[in-house]
């Protein structure tokens, strides 16, 4: 197995343009979050990599959840149907606990932390705390065994307790997410021209996103804004909703590096958020955005009213978040991993 990886690495560094065959392993999402069960950010990443002509990425999803049998069945599928792994040069697992279903692997394993895999909910339910603590333990175990670890934010990677990692945020497609005329966007969606509109960038039934708080915040606002969600909205239409809105409201219990924030910034949409994930890092220098150190709905509603009164769109360069940069960084990691595998050197 190691010989194949060595051949790939050598041919990549030479004159022959070898295509790197990558197996993406990710959780299977419910239909309301993704019609085909594949997380949108994973599809985007695979499509961008395949578009380079240097990578052939295939995606396999895994039923996750709290039932250990799901992981056992997934492990059996990968190891009893050995061609799933042997047909690829390396395995890229998305979310920190999923390498568990491919270990042991003769192929290099790379893992990306997306959030929710190394730290806890901000609530007091013991069962959830126990589950998340267990997920964190599994993630750290997998990160130690993986050849390379990627985190979508620095904040997320530091939760690993000293395990080396590289920050590669999910990229934004600038051909989809860019500022457009607000009134045109509202007419396209059939929304009122003069009503204040707040966008909640997730499915309301996802309890981690804390939709209940968002509803209270909007009810307390003097403007009584319309609260829109992205539930069931195709990804290619999300930018229209962002351009039609006056603010993005993020009330999540946990996040890694939320793509919806980066996409909102690309559209010029002001962001109001609780202090979660890397939102503060992304928005700290932007006039018109606000991160609140509280889950108090009154505090959030007051900040929302201030945001409404400024009537200000934001202007920011997201060149560093362009999907092209993400793709180039991943290619570098893949080549590095294959080179390490071929040389027989272990570790990070």
Coordinates of C-alpha atoms in Angstrom, one line a residue:
X1 CA 0.0 0.0 0.0
X2 CA 2.8 2.4 0.9
X3 CA 4.5 1.7 -2.5
X4 CA 1.4 3.1 -4.3
X5 CA 1.5 6.3 -2.2
X6 CA 5.2 6.6 -2.9
X7 CA 4.7 6.2 -6.6
X8 CA 2.0 8.9 -6.6
X9 CA 4.2 11.3 -4.7
X10 CA 7.2 10.8 -6.9
X11 CA 5.2 11.1 -10.1
X12 CA 3.5 14.3 -8.8
X13 CA 6.8 15.9 -8.2
X14 CA 8.1 14.9 -11.6
X15 CA 6.9 15.6 -15.2
X16 CA 3.9 13.3 -15.2
X17 CA 0.7 15.0 -14.2
X18 CA -0.7 12.4 -11.8
X19 CA -4.3 12.9 -10.5
X20 CA -4.6 12.4 -6.7
X21 CA -7.5 10.2 -5.9
X22 CA -9.1 11.5 -2.6
X23 CA -11.9 9.8 -0.6
X24 CA -14.0 12.3 1.3
X25 CA -15.7 10.8 4.4
X26 CA -18.4 13.0 6.0
X27 CA -21.6 12.8 8.0
X28 CA -24.9 12.1 6.2
X29 CA -27.1 15.2 6.8
X30 CA -30.9 15.1 7.1
X31 CA -32.8 16.1 4.0
X32 CA -33.9 19.4 5.4
X33 CA -30.3 20.5 5.7
X34 CA -29.1 19.0 2.4
X35 CA -31.3 17.2 -0.2
X36 CA -28.7 14.6 -1.1
X37 CA -27.4 14.2 2.4
X38 CA -24.0 15.7 1.6
X39 CA -23.0 18.9 3.5
X40 CA -22.9 21.8 1.1
X41 CA -19.4 22.9 2.2
X42 CA -18.1 19.4 1.4
X43 CA -19.7 19.3 -2.1
X44 CA -18.2 22.8 -2.8
X45 CA -14.8 21.6 -1.7
X46 CA -14.9 18.5 -3.8
X47 CA -16.2 20.3 -6.8
X48 CA -13.4 22.9 -6.6
X49 CA -10.7 20.3 -6.2
X50 CA -12.0 18.2 -9.1
X51 CA -12.1 21.4 -11.2
X52 CA -8.3 21.8 -10.9
X53 CA -7.8 18.5 -12.9
X54 CA -5.2 17.5 -10.3
X55 CA -7.6 15.8 -7.9
X56 CA -10.4 13.3 -8.3
X57 CA -12.5 13.5 -5.1
X58 CA -15.2 11.0 -4.3
X59 CA -17.6 11.5 -1.4
X60 CA -18.9 8.8 1.0
X61 CA -21.4 9.8 3.7
X62 CA -21.7 8.0 7.1
X63 CA -24.9 7.9 9.3
X64 CA -23.7 9.3 12.6
X65 CA -25.8 10.3 15.6
X66 CA -25.6 8.8 19.1
X67 CA -26.1 5.2 18.1
X68 CA -22.7 3.3 18.2
X69 CA -24.0 0.8 15.8
X70 CA -23.9 3.4 13.0
X71 CA -20.2 3.7 13.4
X72 CA -19.6 0.0 13.6
X73 CA -21.6 -0.6 10.4
X74 CA -19.7 2.2 8.7
X75 CA -16.4 0.7 9.8
X76 CA -17.5 -2.7 8.4
X77 CA -18.5 -1.1 5.1
X78 CA -15.1 0.5 4.6
X79 CA -13.0 -2.5 5.7
X80 CA -15.0 -5.4 4.3
X81 CA -15.4 -3.6 1.0
X82 CA -11.7 -2.9 0.8
X83 CA -11.9 -1.4 -2.7
X84 CA -13.5 1.7 -1.2
X85 CA -10.2 2.6 0.5
X86 CA -7.7 0.9 -1.9
X87 CA -9.1 2.8 -4.9
X88 CA -7.9 6.1 -3.4
X89 CA -4.5 7.6 -2.6
X90 CA -5.6 9.2 0.6
X91 CA -8.6 9.7 2.8
X92 CA -9.9 13.1 4.0
X93 CA -12.3 12.8 6.9
X94 CA -14.6 15.8 7.6
X95 CA -15.4 16.2 11.3
X96 CA -13.0 15.0 13.9
X97 CA -14.6 11.7 14.9
X98 CA -15.0 10.2 11.5
X99 CA -11.4 8.8 11.1
X100 CA -12.7 6.2 13.6
X101 CA -14.5 4.4 10.8
X102 CA -11.5 4.2 8.5
X103 CA -8.7 3.4 11.0
X104 CA -6.6 1.4 10.6
X105 CA -5.8 2.6 7.1
X106 CA -2.8 2.0 4.9
X107 CA -3.6 5.2 3.1
X108 CA -2.7 8.6 4.6
X109 CA -5.7 10.0 6.7
X110 CA -6.3 13.7 6.9
X111 CA -9.0 15.1 9.2
X112 CA -10.7 18.5 9.2
X113 CA -12.4 19.9 12.3
X114 CA -15.6 21.8 11.4
X115 CA -17.0 22.5 14.9
X116 CA -18.9 20.6 17.4
X117 CA -16.2 17.9 17.4
X118 CA -13.9 19.2 20.2
X119 CA -15.9 21.4 22.5
X120 CA -19.3 21.5 24.3
X121 CA -22.7 23.0 24.0
X122 CA -23.3 26.1 26.2
X123 CA -26.2 24.6 28.2
X124 CA -26.7 22.5 31.3
X125 CA -28.1 19.3 30.0
X126 CA -25.9 16.5 31.4
X127 CA -26.6 14.1 28.6
X128 CA -25.5 16.5 25.9
X129 CA -22.4 17.4 27.9
X130 CA -21.6 13.7 28.3
X131 CA -22.0 13.1 24.6
X132 CA -19.9 16.1 23.6
X133 CA -17.2 15.2 26.0
X134 CA -17.1 11.7 24.5
X135 CA -17.0 13.2 21.0
X136 CA -14.1 15.4 22.0
X137 CA -12.1 12.5 23.4
X138 CA -12.7 10.5 20.1
X139 CA -11.7 13.6 18.1
X140 CA -8.4 14.0 19.9
X141 CA -7.7 10.3 19.5
X142 CA -8.3 10.5 15.8
X143 CA -6.3 13.8 15.5
X144 CA -3.3 12.1 17.1
X145 CA -3.4 9.2 14.6
X146 CA -4.1 11.3 11.5
X147 CA -1.2 12.3 9.3
X148 CA -2.4 15.9 9.1
X149 CA -5.0 17.9 11.0
X150 CA -6.9 20.8 9.5
X151 CA -9.2 23.2 11.5
X152 CA -11.5 25.7 9.9
X153 CA -10.6 28.2 12.5
X154 CA -7.7 28.8 14.9
X155 CA -10.1 28.8 17.9
X156 CA -11.2 25.3 17.0
X157 CA -7.7 23.9 16.5
X158 CA -6.5 25.2 19.9
X159 CA -9.1 22.9 21.6
X160 CA -6.9 20.0 20.6
X161 CA -4.5 20.6 23.4
X162 CA -1.2 20.9 21.6
X163 CA -1.8 18.6 18.6
X164 CA -0.4 20.4 15.5
X165 CA -3.0 21.7 13.0
X166 CA -3.3 24.0 10.0
X167 CA -6.0 26.5 9.6
X168 CA -7.9 26.3 6.3
X169 CA -11.3 27.9 6.4
X170 CA -14.0 26.8 4.1
X171 CA -13.9 29.0 1.0
X172 CA -16.6 31.3 -0.4
X173 CA -17.6 31.2 -4.1
X174 CA -17.4 34.8 -5.3
X175 CA -19.4 33.9 -8.4
X176 CA -22.4 33.2 -6.0
X177 CA -21.9 35.6 -3.1
X178 CA -21.5 39.3 -3.9
X179 CA -23.4 42.5 -3.2
X180 CA -26.5 43.2 -5.2
X181 CA -29.3 45.8 -5.1
X182 CA -31.5 45.1 -2.0
X183 CA -34.8 46.2 -3.6
X184 CA -34.1 44.0 -6.6
X185 CA -33.4 41.0 -4.3
X186 CA -36.7 41.7 -2.4
X187 CA -38.7 41.9 -5.6
X188 CA -37.1 38.6 -6.8
X189 CA -38.3 36.9 -3.5
X190 CA -41.6 38.7 -3.2
X191 CA -40.6 40.4 0.0
X192 CA -41.9 43.8 1.3
X193 CA -39.9 46.8 0.1
X194 CA -39.7 48.7 3.4
X195 CA -40.0 46.2 6.2
X196 CA -36.8 45.4 8.2
X197 CA -35.7 41.9 7.5
X198 CA -33.5 39.7 9.7
X199 CA -32.0 36.5 8.3
X200 CA -31.5 33.5 10.5
X201 CA -28.9 31.5 8.6
X202 CA -29.9 27.9 9.5
X203 CA -32.8 25.5 9.7
X204 CA -35.0 26.4 12.8
X205 CA -35.3 22.7 13.9
X206 CA -31.5 22.5 14.4
X207 CA -31.4 23.0 18.2
X208 CA -27.7 23.9 18.2
X209 CA -28.6 27.0 16.2
X210 CA -30.9 28.3 18.9
X211 CA -33.8 29.6 16.8
X212 CA -35.9 30.3 19.9
X213 CA -33.6 33.0 21.0
X214 CA -33.6 34.6 17.5
X215 CA -37.4 34.8 17.6
X216 CA -37.4 36.5 21.0
X217 CA -34.8 39.0 19.9
X218 CA -36.9 40.0 16.9
X219 CA -40.0 40.3 19.0
X220 CA -38.2 42.7 21.4
X221 CA -36.9 44.9 18.6
X222 CA -38.6 48.2 18.2
X223 CA -38.8 47.5 14.4
X224 CA -40.6 44.2 14.8
X225 CA -38.6 42.8 11.8
X226 CA -39.6 40.0 9.6
X227 CA -37.5 36.9 10.5
X228 CA -36.5 34.8 7.5
X229 CA -34.7 31.4 7.7
X230 CA -32.7 29.5 5.1
X231 CA -34.7 26.3 5.7
X232 CA -35.0 24.5 2.4
X233 CA -33.4 27.3 0.4
X234 CA -31.1 26.0 -2.4
X235 CA -27.5 27.1 -1.9
X236 CA -27.5 29.0 -5.1
X237 CA -30.3 31.2 -3.9
X238 CA -28.9 32.0 -0.4
X239 CA -27.1 35.1 -1.7
X240 CA -30.4 36.6 -2.8
X241 CA -31.8 36.2 0.7
X242 CA -28.7 37.8 2.1
X243 CA -28.9 40.8 -0.2
X244 CA -32.6 41.2 0.6
X245 CA -32.0 41.3 4.4
X246 CA -30.9 44.0 6.8
X247 CA -28.9 41.8 9.2
X248 CA -27.8 38.3 9.7
X249 CA -28.5 37.1 13.3
X250 CA -26.4 34.2 14.7
X251 CA -27.5 32.8 18.1
X252 CA -25.9 29.4 18.0
X253 CA -24.7 27.4 21.1
X254 CA -21.7 26.4 19.1
X255 CA -19.9 27.0 15.8
X256 CA -16.6 26.3 14.2
X257 CA -16.1 28.9 11.5
X258 CA -19.7 29.4 10.2
X259 CA -19.8 29.6 6.4
X260 CA -23.0 31.7 6.6
X261 CA -21.1 34.5 8.2
X262 CA -18.4 34.5 5.5
X263 CA -21.1 34.4 2.8
X264 CA -22.9 37.3 4.5
X265 CA -19.8 39.4 4.6
X266 CA -19.2 38.7 0.9
X267 CA -22.7 40.1 0.2
X268 CA -22.2 43.1 2.4
X269 CA -24.7 42.0 5.0
X270 CA -24.1 43.2 8.6
X271 CA -23.7 40.4 11.1
X272 CA -25.0 40.4 14.7
X273 CA -23.8 37.4 16.6
X274 CA -23.2 35.9 20.0
X275 CA -19.6 35.2 20.7
X276 CA -19.2 31.8 19.1
X277 CA -16.7 30.1 16.8
X278 CA -14.4 32.6 14.9
X279 CA -17.1 35.2 14.3
X280 CA -15.4 37.8 16.5
X281 CA -12.1 37.2 14.6
X282 CA -13.9 37.6 11.2
X283 CA -15.8 40.7 12.1
X284 CA -13.8 42.6 14.8
X285 CA -12.5 45.3 12.4
X286 CA -15.8 45.7 10.4
X287 CA -17.9 48.7 11.1
X288 CA -21.6 47.6 11.0
X289 CA -21.0 44.2 12.6
X290 CA -21.3 43.3 16.3
X291 CA -20.4 40.3 18.5
X292 CA -22.2 40.3 21.8
X293 CA -20.8 38.5 24.9
X294 CA -24.3 37.5 26.0
X295 CA -27.3 35.3 25.2
X296 CA -29.6 38.0 26.8
X297 CA -32.3 38.7 24.2
X298 CA -32.7 42.2 25.4
X299 CA -29.1 43.0 24.8
X300 CA -29.2 41.5 21.4
X301 CA -32.4 43.3 20.4
X302 CA -30.9 46.6 21.5
X303 CA -27.9 45.9 19.3
X304 CA -30.2 44.9 16.4
X305 CA -32.0 48.3 16.7
X306 CA -28.7 50.1 16.6
X307 CA -27.8 48.2 13.5
X308 CA -31.2 49.0 11.9
X309 CA -30.7 52.7 12.6
X310 CA -27.4 52.9 10.9
X311 CA -28.9 51.5 7.7
X312 CA -25.4 50.5 6.7
X313 CA -24.2 47.8 4.4
X314 CA -20.6 46.6 5.0
X315 CA -17.7 46.7 2.6
X316 CA -15.0 44.0 3.0
X317 CA -12.5 42.1 0.9
X318 CA -12.8 38.4 1.3
X319 CA -10.0 37.5 -1.0
X320 CA -8.4 35.3 1.7
X321 CA -11.6 33.3 1.8
X322 CA -11.9 32.7 -1.9
X323 CA -12.5 29.0 -2.6
X324 CA -9.4 29.1 -4.9
X325 CA -7.2 29.7 -1.9
X326 CA -8.8 26.9 0.1
X327 CA -8.3 24.5 -2.9
X328 CA -4.6 25.5 -3.2
X329 CA -4.0 25.0 0.5
X330 CA -5.7 21.5 0.4
X331 CA -3.6 20.5 -2.6
X332 CA -0.5 21.5 -0.7
X333 CA -1.6 19.3 2.3
X334 CA -2.4 16.4 0.0
X335 CA 1.0 16.5 -1.7
X336 CA 2.8 16.8 1.7
X337 CA 0.9 13.8 3.1
X338 CA 1.7 11.6 0.1
X339 CA 5.4 12.7 0.3
X340 CA 5.5 11.8 4.0
X341 CA 3.7 8.5 3.4
X342 CA 6.2 7.6 0.6
X343 CA 9.2 8.4 2.8
X344 CA 7.9 6.3 5.7
X345 CA 8.1 9.1 8.2
X346 CA 5.3 9.1 10.8
X347 CA 3.6 11.7 12.9
X348 CA 2.5 15.3 12.3

